[in-house]
Amino acid sequence: MSPLAQLLEAALFAASRPLAVEELMTLDPQAGEVAVRAGLDELRAAYATAGHGVELVEIALGWQFLTRPEHAAAIEGAQFALRPRRLSPAALETLAIIAYRQPVGRVEVDEIRGVDAGAVIDKLIERGLVEVVSRGEGLGRPLLYATTPQFLEILGLKDLDELPRLEELSVALRPPAAPA
Amino acid sequence: MSPLAQLLEAALFAASRPLAVEELMTLDPQAGEVAVRAGLDELRAAYATAGHGVELVEIALGWQFLTRPEHAAAIEGAQFALRPRRLSPAALETLAIIAYRQPVGRVEVDEIRGVDAGAVIDKLIERGLVEVVSRGEGLGRPLLYATTPQFLEILGLKDLDELPRLEELSVALRPPAAPA
Amino acid sequence: MTTLPPPPSAVDQAGFVVELEQFSGPLDLLLHLIREDELDITDLPIAKIADQFLGVIGDLGLSQAADYLEMAARLLRIKAQTLLPRRPGDDEWEDPRAELVRRLLEYQQVRELVDWLADAAASRAERFARGFMPEARPVPPAPLVIELNELLAAAERVIALIPEPVLHRVVPRPLDVEGATERIQALLGEREECSWLDVVGEGASVVDVLSVFIALLELAKRGALKLRQDGPFAPIVIRREPPRAAA
């Protein structure tokens, strides 16, 4: 492997979160974006072809080494690592609405779910899956919420474009109201 | 690599601590100690010969992956280069009120912003930008907040007098006029 | 035929449903009923579904949960509207179910997204990230950036929110807690028990209501009386404390 690929490997291995290309570029001031992307491709290929138990994955707007799915049961059985807790249906509903409508205010989330979503949103913020991005216009200038990169991470998504498009669903959602 | 070596690789990667041979044996009840030790040798050799940025190391407590020493400086340097964080609009507004009204109680901040500012103030305190300076008069003797020296430091101000006066604000915010 | 799900798992002492494992809200319950009976959402037999909904929230003890209660009221109103006779050829007539149907369709789509998200999260959970941090030393906090212009822009936004230099809102009449206290004590001097309306009277102003309320809470705190309300919106009963020993 090239020295740059090795350096990238060491950095990605040491990190517990996905690292963005821009972050990886700070490892070696000489290497530009093109070289870093080439190094990442080289690294991914090296792991894919040599038969490894881990692989390099593009996820949550960055790159991360993850174990291959077939080893999950054994690792969890031996209690070397814990799988994350599942999200409740209420949390997933709220996340789905925020993901598709972001930035979105609480009232709109409440309305679609038919229940007060305040406590659920607070929990999602606490877990780092949702954040306040700005204040909307109108009465009381409501807080607007959006999903975080960590939301992508727990779903294993590269970016929001990987979410299914609404047209692909069997029923149609009304388009978000145009801002007044 | 053999399937057992791949399983060992995934487990050593995902575990939160070094793993002893006896622990690694619980991954696969079929594999005995001899097989696990052979798998570890195979794994170590695979990383050593193919030119990797990480290596498998046996230490007192067991086995673990470590980055190669030559990358330590670059990784540490990059870790240090964490993306600078910005304050949310809500935090900035709260900070602005406290900066211009200090010492000021929470109720007054709430009233000006029209929302409960408690959580935001707590965050600002946590960040060292705001501190409790005294207790006010009146009902419940509310805590009074003021900005800290660190607030000035981050803004590059010598003292609070260097903050633009409120009357100057709209002027100060206007972009410098182009020479006629 | 509706098979009832097991009773809710988390009901706090006050009787309010905190969170249900079974349904994430009234729309979810409604959709459950519709699916179970294989009904057509766009042509909802509203009378049937309203009765079923009421039955289920009664059985589950949900009738105190505001969100479910509100939906129940909405269903009953739609049911009533559909029962009203309408003139043949009335073009102005709008199906009272339309809004509910739209919300249900929208909610159904959210449920579909939820299934997709749950699947994605489940496959991500099959993969572990790095567990061990070789450099266990604490990472210094990220540097904080505040630019003076940002702060000033925030100050301007804040100033824009203030219509006048901050003035305290002026209450037209000050609260008269003392007067209310005297009134309550006088009433309880005469009888063992009285009601909220006995104290405030008909057509009381907001200030009067607040004064009485604060006085009642204060007296209750001091142990001079006990307050009781048998249910939401039920009359508040004020009882002298300690009860006078029977003659």
Coordinates of C-alpha atoms in Angstrom, one line a residue:
Chain A
M1 CA 0.0 0.0 0.0
S2 CA 1.1 3.6 -0.6
P3 CA 2.4 5.6 2.4
L4 CA -0.7 7.9 2.1
A5 CA -3.0 4.9 2.1
Q6 CA -1.2 3.6 5.2
L7 CA -1.5 6.9 6.9
L8 CA -5.2 7.1 6.1
E9 CA -5.7 3.5 7.4
A10 CA -4.0 4.4 10.7
A11 CA -6.2 7.4 11.2
L12 CA -9.4 5.7 10.2
F13 CA -8.6 2.8 12.4
A14 CA -7.9 5.0 15.4
A15 CA -11.1 7.0 15.1
S16 CA -14.3 5.8 16.5
R17 CA -16.4 8.0 14.2
P18 CA -16.5 8.5 10.4
L19 CA -13.9 11.0 9.2
A20 CA -14.7 13.3 6.3
V21 CA -12.4 13.8 3.4
E22 CA -11.7 17.3 4.5
E23 CA -10.6 16.0 7.9
L24 CA -8.4 13.4 6.4
M25 CA -6.7 16.0 4.3
T26 CA -5.4 17.6 7.4
L27 CA -3.3 14.5 8.1
D28 CA -0.8 15.4 5.4
P29 CA -0.7 19.0 4.2
Q30 CA 1.0 18.0 1.0
A31 CA -1.8 15.7 -0.1
G32 CA -4.7 17.3 -1.8
E33 CA -8.2 16.1 -2.1
V34 CA -7.6 14.1 -5.2
A35 CA -4.7 12.2 -3.6
V36 CA -6.7 11.5 -0.5
R37 CA -9.7 10.2 -2.5
A38 CA -7.3 8.0 -4.5
G39 CA -5.7 6.8 -1.2
L40 CA -9.2 5.9 0.2
D41 CA -10.0 3.9 -3.0
E42 CA -6.7 2.1 -2.7
L43 CA -7.4 1.3 1.0
R44 CA -11.0 0.1 0.4
A45 CA -9.8 -2.1 -2.5
A46 CA -7.0 -3.6 -0.4
Y47 CA -9.5 -4.6 2.4
A48 CA -12.1 -5.8 -0.1
T49 CA -9.8 -8.2 -2.1
A50 CA -7.6 -9.6 0.7
G51 CA -10.5 -11.2 2.6
H52 CA -10.8 -9.2 5.8
G53 CA -13.2 -9.2 8.7
V54 CA -13.5 -5.4 8.5
E55 CA -14.1 -3.1 5.5
L56 CA -13.9 0.5 4.7
V57 CA -17.3 2.1 4.3
E58 CA -18.5 5.5 3.1
I59 CA -21.0 6.6 5.7
A60 CA -22.4 9.7 7.3
L61 CA -20.6 12.1 5.0
G62 CA -17.3 10.4 5.8
W63 CA -15.3 7.2 5.8
Q64 CA -15.2 4.5 8.5
F65 CA -13.9 1.0 9.1
L66 CA -16.7 -1.3 10.2
T67 CA -16.8 -5.0 10.9
R68 CA -18.5 -7.2 8.3
P69 CA -22.1 -8.1 9.1
E70 CA -21.4 -11.9 9.3
H71 CA -19.4 -11.5 12.5
A72 CA -21.9 -9.5 14.4
A73 CA -23.5 -12.4 16.2
A74 CA -20.2 -13.9 17.4
I75 CA -18.9 -10.5 18.6
E76 CA -22.0 -9.7 20.5
G77 CA -22.3 -13.3 21.9
A78 CA -18.8 -13.0 23.3
Q79 CA -19.8 -9.6 24.7
F80 CA -16.9 -7.7 23.2
A81 CA -19.2 -5.0 22.0
L82 CA -22.8 -4.1 22.3
R83 CA -25.3 -3.4 19.6
P84 CA -27.0 0.0 19.8
R85 CA -30.4 0.1 21.3
R86 CA -33.3 0.2 18.9
L87 CA -35.3 3.3 18.4
S88 CA -38.9 3.3 19.4
P89 CA -41.6 3.7 16.7
A90 CA -42.4 7.2 18.0
A91 CA -38.7 8.2 17.7
L92 CA -38.5 6.7 14.2
E93 CA -41.7 8.5 13.1
T94 CA -40.4 11.8 14.4
L95 CA -37.0 11.2 12.7
A96 CA -38.7 10.3 9.4
I97 CA -40.7 13.5 9.4
I98 CA -37.7 15.7 10.4
A99 CA -35.5 14.0 7.8
Y100 CA -37.9 14.7 5.0
R101 CA -39.1 18.1 6.0
Q102 CA -36.0 19.7 7.4
P103 CA -35.7 22.3 8.6
V104 CA -39.0 21.8 10.3
G105 CA -40.8 23.2 13.3
R106 CA -42.3 21.2 16.1
V107 CA -45.9 22.1 15.3
E108 CA -45.6 20.5 11.9
V109 CA -44.2 17.3 13.4
D110 CA -47.0 17.3 16.0
E111 CA -49.6 17.7 13.3
I112 CA -48.4 14.9 11.1
R113 CA -48.0 12.5 14.0
G114 CA -51.2 13.5 15.7
V115 CA -49.4 13.7 19.1
D116 CA -47.3 16.1 21.0
A117 CA -43.7 15.4 19.8
G118 CA -41.9 17.6 22.2
A119 CA -40.5 15.0 24.6
V120 CA -39.5 12.7 21.7
I121 CA -37.6 15.6 19.9
D122 CA -35.8 16.3 23.2
K123 CA -34.7 12.7 23.4
L124 CA -33.5 12.7 19.8
I125 CA -31.5 15.9 20.5
E126 CA -30.0 14.3 23.6
R127 CA -29.0 11.3 21.5
G128 CA -27.4 13.6 18.9
L129 CA -29.7 12.6 16.1
V130 CA -31.5 15.9 15.7
E131 CA -30.4 19.5 16.3
V132 CA -31.8 22.9 16.3
V133 CA -30.6 24.7 13.1
S134 CA -32.4 28.0 13.2
R135 CA -35.5 29.9 14.0
G136 CA -38.4 30.1 11.6
E137 CA -40.5 33.1 10.8
G138 CA -43.8 33.8 12.3
L139 CA -45.4 33.8 15.7
G140 CA -42.9 33.2 18.5
R141 CA -40.2 32.4 15.9
P142 CA -40.3 28.7 16.4
L143 CA -37.1 26.6 16.5
L144 CA -36.5 24.6 13.4
Y145 CA -35.0 21.1 13.6
A146 CA -32.8 19.1 11.2
T147 CA -31.1 15.7 11.4
T148 CA -27.4 15.4 12.3
P149 CA -24.6 13.4 10.6
Q150 CA -25.0 10.9 13.5
F151 CA -28.5 10.2 12.2
L152 CA -26.9 9.1 8.9
E153 CA -24.4 7.1 10.9
I154 CA -26.9 5.0 12.8
L155 CA -28.7 4.2 9.5
G156 CA -25.5 3.4 7.6
L157 CA -26.3 6.1 5.0
K158 CA -23.8 8.1 3.1
D159 CA -26.0 11.2 2.8
L160 CA -29.7 12.2 2.9
D161 CA -30.0 11.4 -0.8
E162 CA -29.9 7.7 0.1
L163 CA -33.2 8.0 1.8
P164 CA -36.0 6.6 -0.4
R165 CA -37.6 9.2 -2.5
L166 CA -41.2 9.9 -1.6
E167 CA -42.4 9.0 -5.1
E168 CA -41.0 5.5 -4.5
L169 CA -43.4 5.0 -1.6
S170 CA -46.8 3.5 -2.2
V171 CA -48.7 6.5 -1.0
A172 CA -48.1 10.1 -1.8
L173 CA -47.3 12.7 0.9
R174 CA -48.5 16.2 0.3
P175 CA -45.6 18.5 -0.6
P176 CA -44.3 20.7 2.2
A177 CA -46.1 24.0 2.3
A178 CA -44.3 26.7 0.6
P179 CA -43.0 29.3 3.0
A180 CA -45.4 32.2 3.2
Chain B
M1 CA -7.2 -14.9 5.3
S2 CA -8.9 -17.9 7.0
P3 CA -12.5 -17.4 8.2
L4 CA -11.3 -17.7 11.8
A5 CA -8.6 -15.0 11.3
Q6 CA -11.3 -12.7 9.8
L7 CA -13.5 -13.3 12.8
L8 CA -10.6 -12.5 15.2
E9 CA -9.8 -9.4 13.2
A10 CA -13.4 -8.1 13.5
A11 CA -13.6 -8.9 17.2
L12 CA -10.3 -7.2 18.0
F13 CA -11.3 -4.2 16.0
A14 CA -14.7 -3.9 17.7
A15 CA -13.7 -4.6 21.3
S16 CA -13.2 -1.8 23.6
R17 CA -10.1 -3.3 25.2
P18 CA -7.3 -5.7 24.5
L19 CA -8.6 -9.3 24.3
A20 CA -6.8 -12.4 25.8
V21 CA -6.6 -15.7 24.0
E22 CA -9.1 -17.3 26.4
E23 CA -11.6 -14.6 25.6
L24 CA -11.1 -14.9 21.9
M25 CA -11.8 -18.6 22.2
T26 CA -15.4 -17.8 23.2
L27 CA -16.0 -16.4 19.7
D28 CA -16.1 -19.8 18.2
P29 CA -16.8 -22.8 20.4
Q30 CA -15.4 -25.1 17.7
A31 CA -12.0 -23.5 17.7
G32 CA -9.6 -24.5 20.4
E33 CA -6.7 -22.6 21.8
V34 CA -4.3 -23.9 19.2
A35 CA -6.5 -22.8 16.3
V36 CA -7.0 -19.3 17.9
R37 CA -3.3 -18.9 18.3
A38 CA -2.7 -19.9 14.8
G39 CA -5.4 -17.5 13.6
L40 CA -3.7 -14.7 15.6
D41 CA -0.3 -15.5 14.0
E42 CA -1.9 -15.5 10.5
L43 CA -3.6 -12.1 11.2
R44 CA -0.4 -10.6 12.5
A45 CA 1.5 -11.8 9.5
A46 CA -1.1 -10.5 7.1
Y47 CA -0.8 -7.0 8.5
A48 CA 3.0 -7.1 8.8
T49 CA 3.7 -8.2 5.2
A50 CA 1.2 -6.3 3.2
G51 CA 2.4 -2.8 4.4
H52 CA -0.3 -1.6 6.7
G53 CA -0.7 1.5 8.8
V54 CA -1.8 -0.6 11.8
E55 CA -0.4 -3.8 13.4
L56 CA -1.5 -6.5 15.6
V57 CA 0.4 -6.4 18.9
E58 CA 0.5 -8.7 21.9
I59 CA 0.7 -6.9 25.1
A60 CA 0.4 -8.0 28.8
L61 CA -3.4 -8.0 28.8
G62 CA -3.9 -9.6 25.5
W63 CA -4.0 -8.8 21.8
Q64 CA -4.9 -5.5 20.2
F65 CA -4.5 -3.5 17.0
L66 CA -2.4 -0.4 17.3
T67 CA -1.5 2.2 14.7
R68 CA 2.2 2.1 13.7
P69 CA 4.3 4.6 15.6
E70 CA 5.3 6.6 12.5
H71 CA 1.7 7.8 12.1
A72 CA 1.3 8.9 15.7
A73 CA 2.3 12.5 15.1
A74 CA 0.1 13.0 12.1
I75 CA -2.9 11.4 13.8
E76 CA -2.5 13.4 16.9
G77 CA -2.1 16.6 14.9
A78 CA -5.2 15.9 12.9
Q79 CA -7.2 15.1 16.1
F80 CA -6.1 18.4 17.4
A81 CA -7.5 20.1 14.3
L82 CA -11.0 19.5 15.3
R83 CA -13.4 21.6 13.3
P84 CA -14.0 24.8 15.2
R85 CA -17.4 25.0 16.6
R86 CA -19.8 27.9 16.2
L87 CA -22.6 28.9 18.5
S88 CA -26.2 28.4 17.5
P89 CA -28.3 31.5 16.7
A90 CA -30.1 31.0 20.0
A91 CA -26.9 30.9 22.0
L92 CA -25.6 34.0 20.2
E93 CA -28.8 35.9 21.0
T94 CA -28.6 34.9 24.6
L95 CA -25.0 35.8 24.8
A96 CA -25.7 39.2 23.2
I97 CA -28.4 40.0 25.8
I98 CA -26.2 39.0 28.7
A99 CA -23.2 40.9 27.2
Y100 CA -25.2 44.2 26.9
R101 CA -27.3 43.9 30.1
Q102 CA -25.0 42.3 32.6
P103 CA -25.5 41.5 35.3
V104 CA -28.9 40.2 34.2
G105 CA -31.4 37.7 35.5
R106 CA -32.8 34.8 33.6
V107 CA -36.3 36.2 33.6
E108 CA -35.2 39.2 31.7
V109 CA -33.4 37.2 29.1
D110 CA -36.5 35.0 28.7
E111 CA -38.6 38.1 28.3
I112 CA -36.5 39.6 25.6
R113 CA -36.0 36.4 23.6
G114 CA -39.6 35.3 24.2
V115 CA -38.5 31.8 25.1
D116 CA -37.2 29.9 28.0
A117 CA -33.5 30.6 28.0
G118 CA -32.5 28.3 30.9
A119 CA -31.0 25.5 28.8
V120 CA -29.1 27.9 26.6
I121 CA -27.7 29.8 29.6
D122 CA -26.5 26.5 31.1
K123 CA -24.7 25.6 27.9
L124 CA -23.0 29.0 27.8
I125 CA -21.9 28.5 31.4
E126 CA -20.6 25.0 30.5
R127 CA -18.6 26.6 27.7
G128 CA -17.1 29.2 30.1
L129 CA -18.7 32.2 28.3
V130 CA -21.1 33.1 31.0
E131 CA -21.0 32.9 34.8
V132 CA -23.1 33.6 37.8
V133 CA -22.0 36.8 39.5
S134 CA -24.5 37.4 42.2
R135 CA -28.0 37.2 43.3
G136 CA -30.4 39.9 42.6
E137 CA -33.0 41.5 44.8
G138 CA -36.7 40.6 44.7
L139 CA -38.7 37.4 44.6
G140 CA -36.6 34.3 45.0
R141 CA -33.4 36.4 44.7
P142 CA -32.7 35.3 41.1
L143 CA -29.2 34.5 40.0
L144 CA -27.6 37.2 37.9
Y145 CA -25.4 36.3 34.9
A146 CA -22.5 38.1 33.3
T147 CA -19.9 37.3 30.6
T148 CA -16.5 35.8 31.5
P149 CA -13.0 37.0 30.6
Q150 CA -13.0 34.0 28.1
F151 CA -15.8 35.6 26.3
L152 CA -13.6 38.7 25.7
E153 CA -10.7 36.5 24.8
I154 CA -12.6 34.6 22.1
L155 CA -13.9 37.9 20.6
G156 CA -10.4 39.4 20.8
L157 CA -11.6 42.3 23.0
K158 CA -9.7 44.0 25.7
D159 CA -12.7 44.8 27.8
L160 CA -16.4 45.2 27.6
D161 CA -16.1 48.8 26.6
E162 CA -14.8 47.6 23.3
L163 CA -18.1 46.2 22.5
P164 CA -19.9 48.5 20.1
R165 CA -22.5 50.7 21.8
L166 CA -26.0 49.7 20.9
E167 CA -26.7 53.0 19.1
E168 CA -23.8 52.2 16.8
L169 CA -25.0 48.7 16.0
S170 CA -26.7 49.2 12.7
V171 CA -23.9 51.3 11.5
A172 CA -21.3 48.8 12.7
L173 CA -23.1 46.0 10.8
R174 CA -23.3 47.8 7.6
P175 CA -20.6 46.8 5.2
P176 CA -17.9 49.5 4.7
A177 CA -19.0 52.0 2.2
A178 CA -17.3 51.8 -1.2
P179 CA -15.2 54.9 -1.8
A180 CA -17.2 57.3 -3.9
Chain C
M1 CA -63.6 -8.2 14.6
T2 CA -61.0 -6.3 16.6
T3 CA -58.4 -8.1 18.5
L4 CA -57.3 -5.9 21.4
P5 CA -53.7 -5.4 22.0
P6 CA -52.4 -5.9 25.5
P7 CA -53.0 -3.1 28.0
P8 CA -50.6 -0.2 28.0
S9 CA -47.4 -0.6 29.9
A10 CA -46.6 2.8 31.1
V11 CA -49.4 4.7 32.8
D12 CA -48.3 7.0 35.6
Q13 CA -50.2 7.6 38.8
A14 CA -52.1 10.6 37.4
G15 CA -53.6 8.3 34.8
F16 CA -52.0 10.0 31.9
V17 CA -50.4 7.8 29.3
V18 CA -46.8 8.5 29.1
E19 CA -45.8 6.3 26.3
L20 CA -47.5 3.3 24.7
E21 CA -45.6 0.4 23.3
Q22 CA -48.6 -0.6 21.2
F23 CA -49.4 2.6 19.4
S24 CA -47.4 5.7 18.9
G25 CA -50.5 7.9 18.7
P26 CA -54.2 8.1 17.8
L27 CA -53.4 8.0 14.0
D28 CA -51.4 4.9 14.6
L29 CA -54.3 3.3 16.4
L30 CA -56.8 4.4 13.7
L31 CA -54.6 2.9 11.0
H32 CA -54.3 -0.3 13.0
L33 CA -58.1 -0.6 13.1
I34 CA -58.4 0.2 9.4
R35 CA -55.9 -2.4 8.4
E36 CA -57.3 -5.0 10.7
D37 CA -60.8 -4.7 9.1
E38 CA -59.2 -4.2 5.7
L39 CA -61.2 -1.0 5.2
D40 CA -60.6 1.5 2.4
I41 CA -59.0 4.6 3.8
T42 CA -60.4 6.8 1.1
D43 CA -64.0 5.6 1.7
L44 CA -63.9 5.3 5.5
P45 CA -67.0 3.8 7.2
I46 CA -66.8 6.6 9.8
A47 CA -69.5 5.4 12.1
K48 CA -68.0 2.0 12.4
I49 CA -64.4 3.2 12.9
A50 CA -65.5 5.8 15.4
D51 CA -67.2 3.2 17.6
Q52 CA -64.2 0.9 17.4
F53 CA -61.9 3.7 18.3
L54 CA -63.9 4.7 21.3
G55 CA -64.1 1.1 22.4
V56 CA -60.4 0.6 22.2
I57 CA -59.4 3.8 24.0
G58 CA -61.9 2.9 26.7
D59 CA -60.5 -0.6 27.1
L60 CA -56.9 0.7 27.1
G61 CA -57.6 3.4 29.7
L62 CA -56.6 5.9 27.0
S63 CA -59.6 8.1 27.5
Q64 CA -57.6 10.4 29.7
A65 CA -54.9 11.0 27.1
A66 CA -55.5 14.3 25.4
D67 CA -54.3 13.2 22.0
Y68 CA -56.6 10.2 21.9
L69 CA -59.5 12.1 23.3
E70 CA -59.1 14.8 20.8
M71 CA -59.2 12.3 18.0
A72 CA -62.3 10.6 19.5
A73 CA -64.0 13.9 19.5
R74 CA -63.1 14.6 15.9
L75 CA -64.4 11.2 14.9
L76 CA -67.7 11.7 16.6
R77 CA -68.1 15.1 15.0
I78 CA -67.4 13.7 11.5
K79 CA -69.8 10.9 12.3
A80 CA -72.5 13.4 13.2
Q81 CA -71.8 15.4 10.0
T82 CA -72.1 12.4 7.8
L83 CA -75.5 11.5 9.4
L84 CA -76.9 14.9 8.5
P85 CA -79.2 14.7 5.5
R86 CA -78.1 16.6 2.4
R87 CA -80.0 17.8 -0.5
P88 CA -79.6 15.9 -3.8
G89 CA -77.4 17.8 -6.2
D90 CA -75.7 19.9 -3.5
D91 CA -72.4 20.8 -5.1
E92 CA -71.2 22.7 -2.1
W93 CA -71.1 19.6 0.0
E94 CA -67.7 18.7 1.1
D95 CA -67.0 15.2 2.5
P96 CA -66.4 15.8 6.3
R97 CA -64.0 12.9 6.2
A98 CA -61.7 14.5 3.6
E99 CA -59.3 16.1 6.1
L100 CA -59.0 13.0 8.2
V101 CA -58.4 10.9 5.1
R102 CA -55.6 13.2 4.0
R103 CA -54.0 13.0 7.4
L104 CA -54.3 9.2 7.4
L105 CA -52.7 8.9 4.0
E106 CA -49.9 11.2 5.0
Y107 CA -49.4 9.3 8.2
Q108 CA -49.5 6.0 6.4
Q109 CA -46.6 7.2 4.3
V110 CA -44.6 8.1 7.5
R111 CA -45.2 4.6 8.8
E112 CA -43.8 3.3 5.5
L113 CA -40.7 5.5 6.0
V114 CA -40.4 4.2 9.6
D115 CA -40.2 0.6 8.3
W116 CA -37.5 1.7 5.9
L117 CA -35.6 3.5 8.6
A118 CA -35.9 0.6 11.0
D119 CA -34.5 -1.8 8.4
A120 CA -31.6 0.5 7.7
A121 CA -30.8 0.9 11.4
A122 CA -31.0 -2.9 11.9
S123 CA -28.5 -3.6 9.1
R124 CA -26.2 -0.9 10.4
A125 CA -26.4 -2.5 13.8
E126 CA -24.9 -5.6 12.2
R127 CA -21.6 -3.7 11.9
F128 CA -19.4 -2.5 14.7
A129 CA -17.1 0.5 14.6
R130 CA -13.8 0.7 16.3
G131 CA -14.3 0.0 20.0
F132 CA -10.8 0.6 21.4
M133 CA -9.1 4.0 21.4
P134 CA -5.4 3.5 21.4
E135 CA -4.8 7.1 22.5
A136 CA -7.1 7.2 25.6
R137 CA -6.0 10.7 26.5
P138 CA -8.9 13.2 26.5
V139 CA -9.2 15.2 23.3
P140 CA -9.2 18.9 24.0
P141 CA -12.6 20.6 23.2
A142 CA -12.9 22.0 19.8
P143 CA -11.9 25.6 19.6
L144 CA -14.9 28.0 19.7
V145 CA -15.3 30.7 17.2
I146 CA -17.4 33.7 17.8
E147 CA -17.1 36.6 15.4
L148 CA -17.9 40.0 16.6
N149 CA -20.2 40.6 13.6
E150 CA -22.1 37.4 14.5
L151 CA -22.6 38.6 18.0
L152 CA -23.7 42.0 16.8
A153 CA -26.1 40.5 14.3
A154 CA -27.6 38.5 17.2
A155 CA -27.9 41.7 19.2
E156 CA -29.7 43.3 16.4
R157 CA -32.1 40.4 16.0
V158 CA -32.8 40.6 19.7
I159 CA -33.3 44.3 19.6
A160 CA -35.7 43.9 16.8
L161 CA -37.8 41.7 19.0
I162 CA -38.2 44.4 21.6
P163 CA -41.0 46.8 20.6
E164 CA -40.0 49.4 23.1
P165 CA -37.2 49.6 25.6
V166 CA -38.2 46.7 27.8
L167 CA -41.3 47.6 29.7
H168 CA -42.9 45.2 32.1
R169 CA -46.4 44.2 31.1
V170 CA -48.8 46.2 33.2
V171 CA -51.7 44.3 34.7
P172 CA -54.8 46.4 34.7
R173 CA -55.6 45.6 38.3
P174 CA -53.2 44.2 40.7
L175 CA -53.9 40.7 42.1
D176 CA -55.9 40.9 45.2
V177 CA -54.7 37.7 47.0
E178 CA -55.4 39.1 50.4
G179 CA -59.0 39.9 49.6
A180 CA -59.5 36.5 48.1
T181 CA -58.0 34.9 51.2
E182 CA -60.4 36.7 53.4
R183 CA -63.3 35.7 51.2
I184 CA -62.4 32.1 51.3
Q185 CA -61.8 32.1 55.1
A186 CA -65.2 33.8 55.6
L187 CA -66.9 31.2 53.5
L188 CA -65.2 28.3 55.2
G189 CA -66.1 29.9 58.5
E190 CA -69.7 29.3 57.6
R191 CA -69.6 25.9 56.0
E192 CA -67.4 22.9 55.9
E193 CA -67.2 22.8 52.2
C194 CA -67.7 25.1 49.3
S195 CA -67.1 25.1 45.6
W196 CA -64.9 27.1 43.3
L197 CA -67.9 29.0 41.9
D198 CA -69.0 29.9 45.4
V199 CA -65.7 31.8 45.8
V200 CA -65.2 33.4 42.4
G201 CA -68.8 33.9 41.4
E202 CA -70.1 34.0 37.9
G203 CA -68.3 36.1 35.3
A204 CA -65.1 36.6 37.3
S205 CA -62.3 38.4 35.5
V206 CA -58.9 36.8 34.8
V207 CA -57.4 38.8 37.7
D208 CA -60.1 37.6 40.1
V209 CA -59.6 34.0 39.1
L210 CA -55.8 34.3 39.5
S211 CA -56.1 35.9 42.9
V212 CA -58.5 33.2 44.1
F213 CA -56.3 30.5 42.7
I214 CA -53.2 31.8 44.4
A215 CA -55.0 32.3 47.6
L216 CA -56.3 28.8 47.5
L217 CA -52.9 27.3 46.8
E218 CA -51.4 29.3 49.6
L219 CA -54.1 28.3 52.1
A220 CA -53.8 24.7 51.0
K221 CA -50.0 24.9 51.6
R222 CA -50.6 26.2 55.0
G223 CA -52.9 23.4 55.7
A224 CA -56.0 25.6 56.2
L225 CA -58.0 23.7 53.6
K226 CA -58.0 20.8 51.2
L227 CA -58.7 21.0 47.5
R228 CA -60.2 18.1 45.5
Q229 CA -61.1 17.7 41.9
D230 CA -62.8 14.5 40.9
G231 CA -61.7 14.6 37.3
P232 CA -60.5 17.0 34.6
F233 CA -62.9 19.9 34.3
A234 CA -64.9 18.7 37.2
P235 CA -65.8 21.3 39.8
I236 CA -63.1 22.0 42.4
V237 CA -64.3 21.3 45.9
I238 CA -62.7 23.3 48.7
R239 CA -62.9 21.7 52.2
R240 CA -62.0 23.2 55.5
E241 CA -59.0 21.7 57.3
P242 CA -58.9 20.3 59.9
P243 CA -62.6 19.5 59.8
R244 CA -64.4 20.9 62.8
A245 CA -65.0 18.1 65.4
A246 CA -68.5 16.9 65.3
A247 CA -70.6 18.6 67.9

